[in-house]
PDB file of C-alpha atoms and ligand atoms in Angstrom:
ATOM      1  CA  UNK A  18       8.889  -2.022 -13.509  1.00  0.00           C
ATOM      2  CA  UNK A  19      11.282   0.924 -13.385  1.00  0.00           C
ATOM      3  CA  UNK A  20       8.760   3.025 -15.326  1.00  0.00           C
ATOM      4  CA  UNK A  21       5.931   1.997 -12.997  1.00  0.00           C
ATOM      5  CA  UNK A  22       8.007   2.875  -9.943  1.00  0.00           C
ATOM      6  CA  UNK A  23       9.381   6.117 -11.354  1.00  0.00           C
ATOM      7  CA  UNK A  24      12.892   4.691 -10.935  1.00  0.00           C
ATOM      8  CA  UNK A  25      15.965   4.258 -13.057  1.00  0.00           C
ATOM      9  CA  UNK A  26      17.305   1.015 -14.484  1.00  0.00           C
ATOM     10  CA  UNK A  27      20.745   0.488 -12.994  1.00  0.00           C
ATOM     11  CA  UNK A  28      23.522  -1.383 -14.655  1.00  0.00           C
ATOM     12  CA  UNK A  29      25.083  -4.422 -13.049  1.00  0.00           C
ATOM     13  CA  UNK A  30      28.012  -6.315 -14.480  1.00  0.00           C
ATOM     14  CA  UNK A  31      28.171  -9.988 -13.528  1.00  0.00           C
ATOM     15  CA  UNK A  32      30.665 -12.336 -15.106  1.00  0.00           C
ATOM     16  CA  UNK A  33      32.743 -15.374 -14.259  1.00  0.00           C
ATOM     17  CA  UNK A  34      36.498 -15.242 -13.775  1.00  0.00           C
ATOM     18  CA  UNK A  35      38.397 -17.921 -15.727  1.00  0.00           C
ATOM     19  CA  UNK A  36      38.449 -20.096 -12.586  1.00  0.00           C
ATOM     20  CA  UNK A  37      34.648 -19.930 -12.302  1.00  0.00           C
ATOM     21  CA  UNK A  38      34.451 -17.454  -9.412  1.00  0.00           C
ATOM     22  CA  UNK A  39      31.940 -14.602  -9.790  1.00  0.00           C
ATOM     23  CA  UNK A  40      32.864 -10.974 -10.551  1.00  0.00           C
ATOM     24  CA  UNK A  41      30.219  -8.355  -9.677  1.00  0.00           C
ATOM     25  CA  UNK A  42      30.304  -4.589 -10.292  1.00  0.00           C
ATOM     26  CA  UNK A  43      27.545  -2.009  -9.770  1.00  0.00           C
ATOM     27  CA  UNK A  44      28.003   0.444 -12.620  1.00  0.00           C
ATOM     28  CA  UNK A  45      25.817   3.174 -11.058  1.00  0.00           C
ATOM     29  CA  UNK A  46      26.279   4.887  -7.712  1.00  0.00           C
ATOM     30  CA  UNK A  47      23.604   3.631  -5.272  1.00  0.00           C
ATOM     31  CA  UNK A  48      24.611   6.038  -2.483  1.00  0.00           C
ATOM     32  CA  UNK A  49      21.594   7.235  -0.476  1.00  0.00           C
ATOM     33  CA  UNK A  50      19.085   5.511  -2.786  1.00  0.00           C
ATOM     34  CA  UNK A  51      16.847   2.490  -2.382  1.00  0.00           C
ATOM     35  CA  UNK A  52      18.003  -0.302  -4.665  1.00  0.00           C
ATOM     36  CA  UNK A  53      15.651  -2.981  -5.952  1.00  0.00           C
ATOM     37  CA  UNK A  54      17.192  -6.089  -7.439  1.00  0.00           C
ATOM     38  CA  UNK A  55      14.853  -7.957  -9.734  1.00  0.00           C
ATOM     39  CA  UNK A  56      15.885 -11.551 -10.152  1.00  0.00           C
ATOM     40  CA  UNK A  57      13.633 -14.484 -10.798  1.00  0.00           C
ATOM     41  CA  UNK A  58      15.002 -17.469  -8.931  1.00  0.00           C
ATOM     42  CA  UNK A  59      14.508 -20.102 -11.560  1.00  0.00           C
ATOM     43  CA  UNK A  60      17.796 -22.070 -11.581  1.00  0.00           C
ATOM     44  CA  UNK A  61      18.578 -20.568  -8.178  1.00  0.00           C
ATOM     45  CA  UNK A  62      22.000 -22.094  -7.677  1.00  0.00           C
ATOM     46  CA  UNK A  63      23.358 -20.079 -10.608  1.00  0.00           C
ATOM     47  CA  UNK A  64      21.721 -16.827  -9.553  1.00  0.00           C
ATOM     48  CA  UNK A  65      21.973 -16.648  -5.801  1.00  0.00           C
ATOM     49  CA  UNK A  66      25.667 -15.979  -5.259  1.00  0.00           C
ATOM     50  CA  UNK A  67      25.850 -13.066  -7.769  1.00  0.00           C
ATOM     51  CA  UNK A  68      22.580 -11.743  -6.325  1.00  0.00           C
ATOM     52  CA  UNK A  69      23.881 -11.741  -2.757  1.00  0.00           C
ATOM     53  CA  UNK A  70      27.205 -10.207  -3.820  1.00  0.00           C
ATOM     54  CA  UNK A  71      25.311  -7.428  -5.649  1.00  0.00           C
ATOM     55  CA  UNK A  72      22.974  -6.796  -2.701  1.00  0.00           C
ATOM     56  CA  UNK A  73      25.742  -6.562  -0.129  1.00  0.00           C
ATOM     57  CA  UNK A  74      27.858  -4.382  -2.442  1.00  0.00           C
ATOM     58  CA  UNK A  75      24.958  -1.937  -2.890  1.00  0.00           C
ATOM     59  CA  UNK A  76      24.739  -1.576   0.895  1.00  0.00           C
ATOM     60  CA  UNK A  77      28.503  -1.304   1.167  1.00  0.00           C
ATOM     61  CA  UNK A  78      28.369   1.572  -1.359  1.00  0.00           C
ATOM     62  CA  UNK A  79      25.746   3.429   0.683  1.00  0.00           C
ATOM     63  CA  UNK A  80      22.367   2.323  -0.722  1.00  0.00           C
ATOM     64  CA  UNK A  81      19.616   3.323   1.717  1.00  0.00           C
ATOM     65  CA  UNK A  82      18.024  -0.140   1.397  1.00  0.00           C
ATOM     66  CA  UNK A  83      18.160  -3.168  -0.878  1.00  0.00           C
ATOM     67  CA  UNK A  84      15.028  -5.078  -1.780  1.00  0.00           C
ATOM     68  CA  UNK A  85      14.587  -8.169  -3.877  1.00  0.00           C
ATOM     69  CA  UNK A  86      11.768  -8.720  -6.334  1.00  0.00           C
ATOM     70  CA  UNK A  87      11.912 -12.439  -7.100  1.00  0.00           C
ATOM     71  CA  UNK A  88       8.870 -13.161  -9.292  1.00  0.00           C
ATOM     72  CA  UNK A  89       9.530 -16.878  -8.756  1.00  0.00           C
ATOM     73  CA  UNK A  90      10.843 -17.902  -5.352  1.00  0.00           C
ATOM     74  CA  UNK A  91      12.816 -21.129  -5.463  1.00  0.00           C
ATOM     75  CA  UNK A  92      13.344 -23.812  -2.847  1.00  0.00           C
ATOM     76  CA  UNK A  93       9.860 -23.648  -1.399  1.00  0.00           C
ATOM     77  CA  UNK A  94       8.840 -27.267  -1.981  1.00  0.00           C
ATOM     78  CA  UNK A  95      11.316 -29.046   0.306  1.00  0.00           C
ATOM     79  CA  UNK A  96       9.502 -27.785   3.383  1.00  0.00           C
ATOM     80  CA  UNK A  97       9.929 -30.896   5.504  1.00  0.00           C
ATOM     81  CA  UNK A  98      12.368 -33.743   6.090  1.00  0.00           C
ATOM     82  CA  UNK A  99      10.622 -36.486   4.136  1.00  0.00           C
ATOM     83  CA  UNK A 100      13.548 -38.916   4.537  1.00  0.00           C
ATOM     84  CA  UNK A 101      16.038 -39.012   7.417  1.00  0.00           C
ATOM     85  CA  UNK A 102      19.009 -36.725   6.832  1.00  0.00           C
ATOM     86  CA  UNK A 103      17.397 -34.504   4.199  1.00  0.00           C
ATOM     87  CA  UNK A 104      18.112 -30.771   4.198  1.00  0.00           C
ATOM     88  CA  UNK A 105      14.989 -28.642   4.681  1.00  0.00           C
ATOM     89  CA  UNK A 106      16.123 -26.302   1.954  1.00  0.00           C
ATOM     90  CA  UNK A 107      13.166 -23.914   2.106  1.00  0.00           C
ATOM     91  CA  UNK A 108      14.306 -22.780   5.585  1.00  0.00           C
ATOM     92  CA  UNK A 109      18.008 -22.743   4.721  1.00  0.00           C
ATOM     93  CA  UNK A 110      17.410 -20.747   1.541  1.00  0.00           C
ATOM     94  CA  UNK A 111      15.219 -18.295   3.471  1.00  0.00           C
ATOM     95  CA  UNK A 112      17.990 -17.782   6.037  1.00  0.00           C
ATOM     96  CA  UNK A 113      20.456 -17.041   3.244  1.00  0.00           C
ATOM     97  CA  UNK A 114      18.267 -14.466   1.477  1.00  0.00           C
ATOM     98  CA  UNK A 115      17.221 -12.881   4.780  1.00  0.00           C
ATOM     99  CA  UNK A 116      20.794 -11.854   5.556  1.00  0.00           C
ATOM    100  CA  UNK A 117      21.358 -10.549   2.028  1.00  0.00           C
ATOM    101  CA  UNK A 118      18.436  -8.173   1.407  1.00  0.00           C
ATOM    102  CA  UNK A 119      16.136  -5.933   3.458  1.00  0.00           C
ATOM    103  CA  UNK A 120      12.808  -7.050   1.970  1.00  0.00           C
ATOM    104  CA  UNK A 121      11.439  -9.523  -0.502  1.00  0.00           C
ATOM    105  CA  UNK A 122       8.518  -9.591  -2.899  1.00  0.00           C
ATOM    106  CA  UNK A 123       7.404 -12.664  -4.782  1.00  0.00           C
ATOM    107  CA  UNK A 124       4.403 -14.132  -6.586  1.00  0.00           C
ATOM    108  CA  UNK A 125       2.465 -17.188  -5.385  1.00  0.00           C
ATOM    109  CA  UNK A 126       5.205 -18.873  -3.353  1.00  0.00           C
ATOM    110  CA  UNK A 127       4.622 -22.608  -2.833  1.00  0.00           C
ATOM    111  CA  UNK A 128       3.255 -22.403   0.700  1.00  0.00           C
ATOM    112  CA  UNK A 129       1.991 -25.833   1.608  1.00  0.00           C
ATOM    113  CA  UNK A 130       2.962 -26.998   5.062  1.00  0.00           C
ATOM    114  CA  UNK A 131       3.817 -23.410   5.960  1.00  0.00           C
ATOM    115  CA  UNK A 132       1.115 -20.767   6.063  1.00  0.00           C
ATOM    116  CA  UNK A 133       3.214 -17.693   5.347  1.00  0.00           C
ATOM    117  CA  UNK A 134       6.690 -16.577   4.315  1.00  0.00           C
ATOM    118  CA  UNK A 135       7.093 -14.996   7.757  1.00  0.00           C
ATOM    119  CA  UNK A 136       7.529 -18.511   9.189  1.00  0.00           C
ATOM    120  CA  UNK A 137      10.902 -18.827   7.445  1.00  0.00           C
ATOM    121  CA  UNK A 138      11.932 -15.320   6.269  1.00  0.00           C
ATOM    122  CA  UNK A 139      13.129 -12.941   8.972  1.00  0.00           C
ATOM    123  CA  UNK A 140      12.864  -9.909   6.618  1.00  0.00           C
ATOM    124  CA  UNK A 141       9.540  -8.368   5.519  1.00  0.00           C
ATOM    125  CA  UNK A 142       8.313 -10.646   2.724  1.00  0.00           C
ATOM    126  CA  UNK A 143       5.319  -9.881   0.509  1.00  0.00           C
ATOM    127  CA  UNK A 144       3.541 -12.756  -1.271  1.00  0.00           C
ATOM    128  CA  UNK A 145       1.564 -11.416  -4.219  1.00  0.00           C
ATOM    129  CA  UNK A 146      -0.934 -13.548  -6.065  1.00  0.00           C
ATOM    130  CA  UNK A 147      -1.517 -13.932  -9.793  1.00  0.00           C
ATOM    131  CA  UNK A 148      -4.932 -15.521  -9.118  1.00  0.00           C
ATOM    132  CA  UNK A 149      -7.004 -12.525 -10.369  1.00  0.00           C
ATOM    133  CA  UNK A 150      -4.881 -12.368 -13.541  1.00  0.00           C
ATOM    134  CA  UNK A 151      -5.287 -16.112 -14.118  1.00  0.00           C
ATOM    135  CA  UNK A 152      -9.067 -15.771 -13.696  1.00  0.00           C
ATOM    136  CA  UNK A 153      -9.101 -12.851 -16.163  1.00  0.00           C
ATOM    137  CA  UNK A 154      -7.226 -14.916 -18.738  1.00  0.00           C
ATOM    138  CA  UNK A 155      -9.643 -17.840 -18.379  1.00  0.00           C
ATOM    139  CA  UNK A 156     -12.647 -15.499 -18.601  1.00  0.00           C
ATOM    140  CA  UNK A 157     -11.322 -14.039 -21.857  1.00  0.00           C
ATOM    141  CA  UNK A 158     -10.198 -17.306 -23.451  1.00  0.00           C
ATOM    142  CA  UNK A 159     -12.269 -20.286 -22.279  1.00  0.00           C
ATOM    143  CA  UNK A 160     -16.016 -20.845 -22.607  1.00  0.00           C
ATOM    144  CA  UNK A 161     -17.754 -22.836 -19.845  1.00  0.00           C
ATOM    145  CA  UNK A 162     -14.612 -23.682 -17.861  1.00  0.00           C
ATOM    146  CA  UNK A 163     -14.354 -26.256 -15.100  1.00  0.00           C
ATOM    147  CA  UNK A 164     -11.302 -25.781 -12.899  1.00  0.00           C
ATOM    148  CA  UNK A 165      -9.200 -28.905 -12.297  1.00  0.00           C
ATOM    149  CA  UNK A 166      -6.448 -29.160  -9.697  1.00  0.00           C
ATOM    150  CA  UNK A 167      -4.086 -32.118 -10.133  1.00  0.00           C
ATOM    151  CA  UNK A 168      -3.362 -32.545  -6.430  1.00  0.00           C
ATOM    152  CA  UNK A 169      -4.181 -31.351  -2.928  1.00  0.00           C
ATOM    153  CA  UNK A 170      -1.426 -28.734  -3.102  1.00  0.00           C
ATOM    154  CA  UNK A 171      -3.146 -27.040  -6.055  1.00  0.00           C
ATOM    155  CA  UNK A 172      -6.428 -26.706  -4.130  1.00  0.00           C
ATOM    156  CA  UNK A 173      -5.457 -23.292  -2.731  1.00  0.00           C
ATOM    157  CA  UNK A 174      -5.278 -21.890  -6.290  1.00  0.00           C
ATOM    158  CA  UNK A 175      -8.332 -23.754  -7.629  1.00  0.00           C
ATOM    159  CA  UNK A 176     -10.449 -22.641  -4.676  1.00  0.00           C
ATOM    160  CA  UNK A 177      -9.593 -18.986  -5.313  1.00  0.00           C
ATOM    161  CA  UNK A 178      -9.869 -18.982  -9.128  1.00  0.00           C
ATOM    162  CA  UNK A 179     -13.166 -20.922  -9.465  1.00  0.00           C
ATOM    163  CA  UNK A 180     -15.358 -18.479  -7.479  1.00  0.00           C
ATOM    164  CA  UNK A 181     -14.039 -15.518  -9.517  1.00  0.00           C
ATOM    165  CA  UNK A 182     -15.422 -17.266 -12.623  1.00  0.00           C
ATOM    166  CA  UNK A 183     -18.473 -18.754 -10.975  1.00  0.00           C
ATOM    167  CA  UNK A 184     -17.217 -22.091 -12.329  1.00  0.00           C
ATOM    168  CA  UNK A 185     -17.285 -25.594 -10.816  1.00  0.00           C
ATOM    169  CA  UNK A 186     -14.063 -27.256  -9.760  1.00  0.00           C
ATOM    170  CA  UNK A 187     -12.543 -30.626  -8.970  1.00  0.00           C
ATOM    171  CA  UNK A 188      -9.286 -31.415  -7.184  1.00  0.00           C
ATOM    172  CA  UNK A 189      -7.649 -34.768  -7.967  1.00  0.00           C
ATOM    173  CA  UNK A 190      -5.213 -36.853  -5.971  1.00  0.00           C
ATOM    174  CA  UNK A 191      -1.549 -37.272  -6.896  1.00  0.00           C
ATOM    175  CA  UNK A 192       0.999 -39.817  -5.778  1.00  0.00           C
ATOM    176  CA  UNK A 193       4.632 -39.079  -6.542  1.00  0.00           C
ATOM    177  CA  UNK A 194       7.063 -41.975  -6.338  1.00  0.00           C
ATOM    178  CA  UNK A 195      10.054 -40.252  -7.978  1.00  0.00           C
ATOM    179  CA  UNK A 196      11.182 -36.999  -9.612  1.00  0.00           C
ATOM    180  CA  UNK A 197       9.424 -37.981 -12.848  1.00  0.00           C
ATOM    181  CA  UNK A 198       7.061 -40.688 -11.589  1.00  0.00           C
ATOM    182  CA  UNK A 199       3.597 -39.366 -10.884  1.00  0.00           C
ATOM    183  CA  UNK A 200       0.172 -41.009 -10.868  1.00  0.00           C
ATOM    184  CA  UNK A 201      -3.113 -39.153 -10.695  1.00  0.00           C
ATOM    185  CA  UNK A 202      -5.970 -41.081  -9.112  1.00  0.00           C
ATOM    186  CA  UNK A 203      -9.065 -41.355 -11.191  1.00  0.00           C
ATOM    187  CA  UNK A 204     -12.241 -40.076  -9.522  1.00  0.00           C
ATOM    188  CA  UNK A 205     -15.636 -38.787 -10.466  1.00  0.00           C
ATOM    189  CA  UNK A 206     -15.398 -36.111 -13.132  1.00  0.00           C
ATOM    190  CA  UNK A 207     -19.125 -35.296 -13.245  1.00  0.00           C
ATOM    191  CA  UNK A 208     -18.411 -31.596 -12.712  1.00  0.00           C
ATOM    192  CA  UNK A 209     -16.532 -31.573 -16.049  1.00  0.00           C
ATOM    193  CA  UNK A 210     -19.421 -32.719 -18.257  1.00  0.00           C
ATOM    194  CA  UNK A 211     -20.074 -30.292 -21.139  1.00  0.00           C
ATOM    195  CA  UNK A 212     -17.295 -27.957 -19.997  1.00  0.00           C
ATOM    196  CA  UNK A 213     -13.697 -27.234 -20.962  1.00  0.00           C
ATOM    197  CA  UNK A 214     -11.291 -28.399 -18.260  1.00  0.00           C
ATOM    198  CA  UNK A 215      -8.776 -25.791 -17.158  1.00  0.00           C
ATOM    199  CA  UNK A 216      -5.891 -27.212 -15.148  1.00  0.00           C
ATOM    200  CA  UNK A 217      -4.265 -24.783 -12.769  1.00  0.00           C
ATOM    201  CA  UNK A 218      -1.084 -25.478 -10.806  1.00  0.00           C
ATOM    202  CA  UNK A 219       1.532 -23.196  -9.321  1.00  0.00           C
ATOM    203  CA  UNK A 220       4.636 -24.851 -10.792  1.00  0.00           C
ATOM    204  CA  UNK A 221       5.389 -27.027 -13.789  1.00  0.00           C
ATOM    205  CA  UNK A 222       8.759 -28.664 -13.344  1.00  0.00           C
ATOM    206  CA  UNK A 223       9.077 -32.010 -15.150  1.00  0.00           C
ATOM    207  CA  UNK A 224       5.530 -31.526 -16.472  1.00  0.00           C
ATOM    208  CA  UNK A 225       4.491 -35.004 -15.303  1.00  0.00           C
ATOM    209  CA  UNK A 226       1.809 -33.751 -12.890  1.00  0.00           C
ATOM    210  CA  UNK A 227       0.040 -31.836 -15.646  1.00  0.00           C
ATOM    211  CA  UNK A 228       0.735 -34.415 -18.386  1.00  0.00           C
ATOM    212  CA  UNK A 229      -0.715 -37.310 -16.361  1.00  0.00           C
ATOM    213  CA  UNK A 230      -3.761 -35.212 -15.460  1.00  0.00           C
ATOM    214  CA  UNK A 231      -4.296 -34.312 -19.118  1.00  0.00           C
ATOM    215  CA  UNK A 232      -4.119 -38.027 -20.037  1.00  0.00           C
ATOM    216  CA  UNK A 233      -6.687 -38.907 -17.392  1.00  0.00           C
ATOM    217  CA  UNK A 234      -9.093 -36.220 -18.602  1.00  0.00           C
ATOM    218  CA  UNK A 235      -8.672 -37.159 -22.254  1.00  0.00           C
ATOM    219  CA  UNK A 236      -9.201 -40.864 -21.457  1.00  0.00           C
ATOM    220  CA  UNK A 237     -12.444 -39.850 -19.742  1.00  0.00           C
ATOM    221  CA  UNK A 238     -13.529 -38.365 -23.090  1.00  0.00           C
ATOM    222  CA  UNK A 239     -13.275 -34.722 -22.034  1.00  0.00           C
ATOM    223  CA  UNK A 240     -12.255 -31.790 -24.238  1.00  0.00           C
ATOM    224  CA  UNK A 241      -8.564 -30.913 -24.593  1.00  0.00           C
ATOM    225  CA  UNK A 242      -7.807 -29.069 -21.354  1.00  0.00           C
ATOM    226  CA  UNK A 243      -6.256 -25.627 -21.158  1.00  0.00           C
ATOM    227  CA  UNK A 244      -3.276 -25.875 -18.797  1.00  0.00           C
ATOM    228  CA  UNK A 245      -2.154 -22.909 -16.733  1.00  0.00           C
ATOM    229  CA  UNK A 246       0.909 -22.811 -14.516  1.00  0.00           C
ATOM    230  CA  UNK A 247       1.909 -19.711 -12.624  1.00  0.00           C
ATOM    231  CA  UNK A 248       5.630 -20.481 -12.735  1.00  0.00           C
ATOM    232  CA  UNK A 249       7.124 -21.860 -15.967  1.00  0.00           C
ATOM    233  CA  UNK A 250       9.982 -23.800 -14.376  1.00  0.00           C
ATOM    234  CA  UNK A 251       9.852 -26.380 -17.206  1.00  0.00           C
ATOM    235  CA  UNK A 252      12.734 -28.784 -16.700  1.00  0.00           C
ATOM    236  CA  UNK A 253      14.056 -30.059 -20.061  1.00  0.00           C
ATOM    237  CA  UNK A 254      11.236 -31.272 -22.340  1.00  0.00           C
ATOM    238  CA  UNK A 255       8.368 -30.635 -19.891  1.00  0.00           C
ATOM    239  CA  UNK A 256       6.341 -28.375 -22.186  1.00  0.00           C
ATOM    240  CA  UNK A 257       6.539 -30.896 -25.034  1.00  0.00           C
ATOM    241  CA  UNK A 258       5.475 -33.712 -22.662  1.00  0.00           C
ATOM    242  CA  UNK A 259       2.335 -31.767 -21.715  1.00  0.00           C
ATOM    243  CA  UNK A 260       1.517 -30.857 -25.291  1.00  0.00           C
ATOM    244  CA  UNK A 261       1.953 -34.429 -26.522  1.00  0.00           C
ATOM    245  CA  UNK A 262      -0.271 -35.737 -23.693  1.00  0.00           C
ATOM    246  CA  UNK A 263      -3.169 -33.963 -25.421  1.00  0.00           C
ATOM    247  CA  UNK A 264      -3.339 -30.529 -23.793  1.00  0.00           C
ATOM    248  CA  UNK A 265      -5.109 -27.677 -25.555  1.00  0.00           C
ATOM    249  CA  UNK A 266      -3.364 -24.412 -24.727  1.00  0.00           C
ATOM    250  CA  UNK A 267      -0.434 -24.322 -22.340  1.00  0.00           C
ATOM    251  CA  UNK A 268      -0.181 -20.949 -20.648  1.00  0.00           C
ATOM    252  CA  UNK A 269       2.039 -19.454 -17.941  1.00  0.00           C
ATOM    253  CA  UNK A 270       2.586 -16.098 -16.271  1.00  0.00           C
ATOM    254  CA  UNK A 271       5.695 -14.023 -16.896  1.00  0.00           C
ATOM    255  CA  UNK A 272       7.342 -14.824 -13.523  1.00  0.00           C
ATOM    256  CA  UNK A 273       9.840 -16.917 -15.542  1.00  0.00           C
ATOM    257  CA  UNK A 274      10.434 -16.038 -19.192  1.00  0.00           C
ATOM    258  CA  UNK A 275       9.179 -18.836 -21.467  1.00  0.00           C
ATOM    259  CA  UNK A 276       7.450 -19.160 -24.833  1.00  0.00           C
ATOM    260  CA  UNK A 277       4.193 -20.067 -23.015  1.00  0.00           C
ATOM    261  CA  UNK A 278       3.993 -16.724 -21.112  1.00  0.00           C
ATOM    262  CA  UNK A 279       0.572 -15.189 -21.754  1.00  0.00           C
ATOM    263  CA  UNK A 280      -0.229 -13.518 -18.431  1.00  0.00           C
ATOM    264  CA  UNK A 281       1.900 -10.488 -17.603  1.00  0.00           C
ATOM    265  CA  UNK A 282       2.667  -9.877 -13.913  1.00  0.00           C
ATOM    266  CA  UNK A 283       4.654  -6.625 -14.272  1.00  0.00           C
ATOM    267  CA  UNK A 284       1.939  -4.362 -12.819  1.00  0.00           C
ATOM    268  CA  UNK A 285       1.558  -6.776  -9.896  1.00  0.00           C
ATOM    269  CA  UNK A 286       5.310  -6.639  -9.221  1.00  0.00           C
ATOM    270  CA  UNK A 287       5.285  -2.832  -9.283  1.00  0.00           C
ATOM    271  CA  UNK A 288       2.548  -2.794  -6.655  1.00  0.00           C
ATOM    272  CA  UNK A 289       4.493  -5.362  -4.613  1.00  0.00           C
ATOM    273  CA  UNK A 290       7.766  -3.425  -4.858  1.00  0.00           C
ATOM    274  CA  UNK A 291       6.001  -0.327  -3.517  1.00  0.00           C
ATOM    275  CA  UNK A 292       4.675  -2.333  -0.585  1.00  0.00           C
ATOM    276  CA  UNK A 293       8.042  -4.013   0.011  1.00  0.00           C
ATOM    277  CA  UNK A 294       9.988  -0.739  -0.034  1.00  0.00           C
ATOM    278  CA  UNK A 295       7.490   0.679   2.472  1.00  0.00           C
ATOM    279  CA  UNK A 296       8.283  -2.214   4.820  1.00  0.00           C
ATOM    280  CA  UNK A 297      12.088  -1.854   4.696  1.00  0.00           C
ATOM    281  CA  UNK A 298      13.387  -1.815   8.246  1.00  0.00           C
ATOM    282  CA  UNK A 299      16.780  -0.266   7.505  1.00  0.00           C
ATOM    283  CA  UNK A 300      16.929   3.306   8.863  1.00  0.00           C
ATOM    284  CA  UNK A 301      16.896   5.920   6.058  1.00  0.00           C
ATOM    285  CA  UNK A 302      20.411   6.742   4.880  1.00  0.00           C
ATOM    286  CA  UNK A 303      21.984   3.828   6.743  1.00  0.00           C
ATOM    287  CA  UNK A 304      24.004   1.657   4.373  1.00  0.00           C
TER     288      UNK A 304
HETATM  289  C1  R5P B 422       3.853 -29.519  -6.134  1.00  0.00           C
HETATM  290  O1  R5P B 422       2.887 -30.044  -5.626  1.00  0.00           O
HETATM  291  C2  R5P B 422       3.669 -28.439  -7.138  1.00  0.00           C
HETATM  292  O2  R5P B 422       2.503 -27.734  -6.867  1.00  0.00           O
HETATM  293  C3  R5P B 422       3.619 -28.971  -8.560  1.00  0.00           C
HETATM  294  O3  R5P B 422       2.478 -29.806  -8.727  1.00  0.00           O
HETATM  295  C4  R5P B 422       4.841 -29.768  -8.890  1.00  0.00           C
HETATM  296  O4  R5P B 422       5.990 -29.052  -8.556  1.00  0.00           O
HETATM  297  C5  R5P B 422       4.863 -30.128 -10.359  1.00  0.00           C
HETATM  298  O5  R5P B 422       5.983 -30.883 -10.605  1.00  0.00           O
HETATM  299  P1  R5P B 422       6.163 -31.686 -11.945  1.00  0.00           P
HETATM  300  O6  R5P B 422       5.887 -30.764 -13.083  1.00  0.00           O
HETATM  301  O7  R5P B 422       7.592 -32.144 -11.885  1.00  0.00           O
HETATM  302  O8  R5P B 422       5.210 -32.851 -11.912  1.00  0.00           O
END
C-alpha cells in the first residue's frame, strides 16, 4: 500500500505492560504529515485500544490527519436489538472509531438493515467492494458457474457478481437458532443443473452457514461447490468444517490474512486510501 500511495512505512511499537495495559510509541515523527493506520479489525477487542491510542498520539504529535484503512470492519452484524437489553454494537463501535480517526476506508462492510456507513459513522467512511475481484477469480477458475447465496443477507453480493459473469443465481433461506446452529432451507435448485455451484458470502465466522449450504448442495447431487468468502474471520475450526462438508475450493480475499486468501485487495485499498485522504475534514496542518 505504501508503494502504491508513494508513502513511507512508519514504525509503531505496541506492547503490553506486565499488568496488561497497552504501551504505544510512534517511532517516526508524524508532524505535518497525513498518517494512515492500516489495521484489519478481525479480533477487534484486541486491536481497537492500541489503534485508538496510536491515532490520537499521531494527532497529538502534529499529524495533519489520521485515517484508518480497516480492510475488515468488525461489529457490523449486531445492527439491531434482537433481544431486550442487547447492545447495538455496530452503532457503539462506530461512535468509538469516529472520535479516534478522521476518515475510514473498508471493504464490503456488512450493511444489512443499514444502507450506508454514513448512518452510523460521523467521519467520512468509504465502503469499497471486492465484487469485481471475486467475479474475476470465478471467471478464471470455474467453468459454467451458478452463483449460490446461503441467505437473504448474501443476496446483495450474489446479485452483483452473477451479472458480471452472465451466470444464473439462487439465494437460499437460512434460519439461525444459535451461534453455531444454522439450517438452510431446501428449495428448487434447477438453476444449478449442469453447473458448478459457487457459494459467495461476505463473512465466514463459525463456517456453519457455508458448511450447511455445501451439505444441501451435495445431497442434491450437485458438483463440489467452490466457496468464496470476502472476509476470512474463521472462528476456530471453521475452515475444516467447510472442507469436510464436501466443499471444492475454499477461497477468501486478503482483507484478513488466512491460508485460503487467493484474491488480493491491496490495489483496491490503495484506491480507497486516496479517496479517504481526499475526504479528510481536518484543516491542513491542524493536529
Ligand atoms: C451473516 O448473515 C453473514 O453474512 C454470514 O452469513 C455469517 O456471518 C456467517 O456466519 P457463520 O460462518 O458463523 O455461519
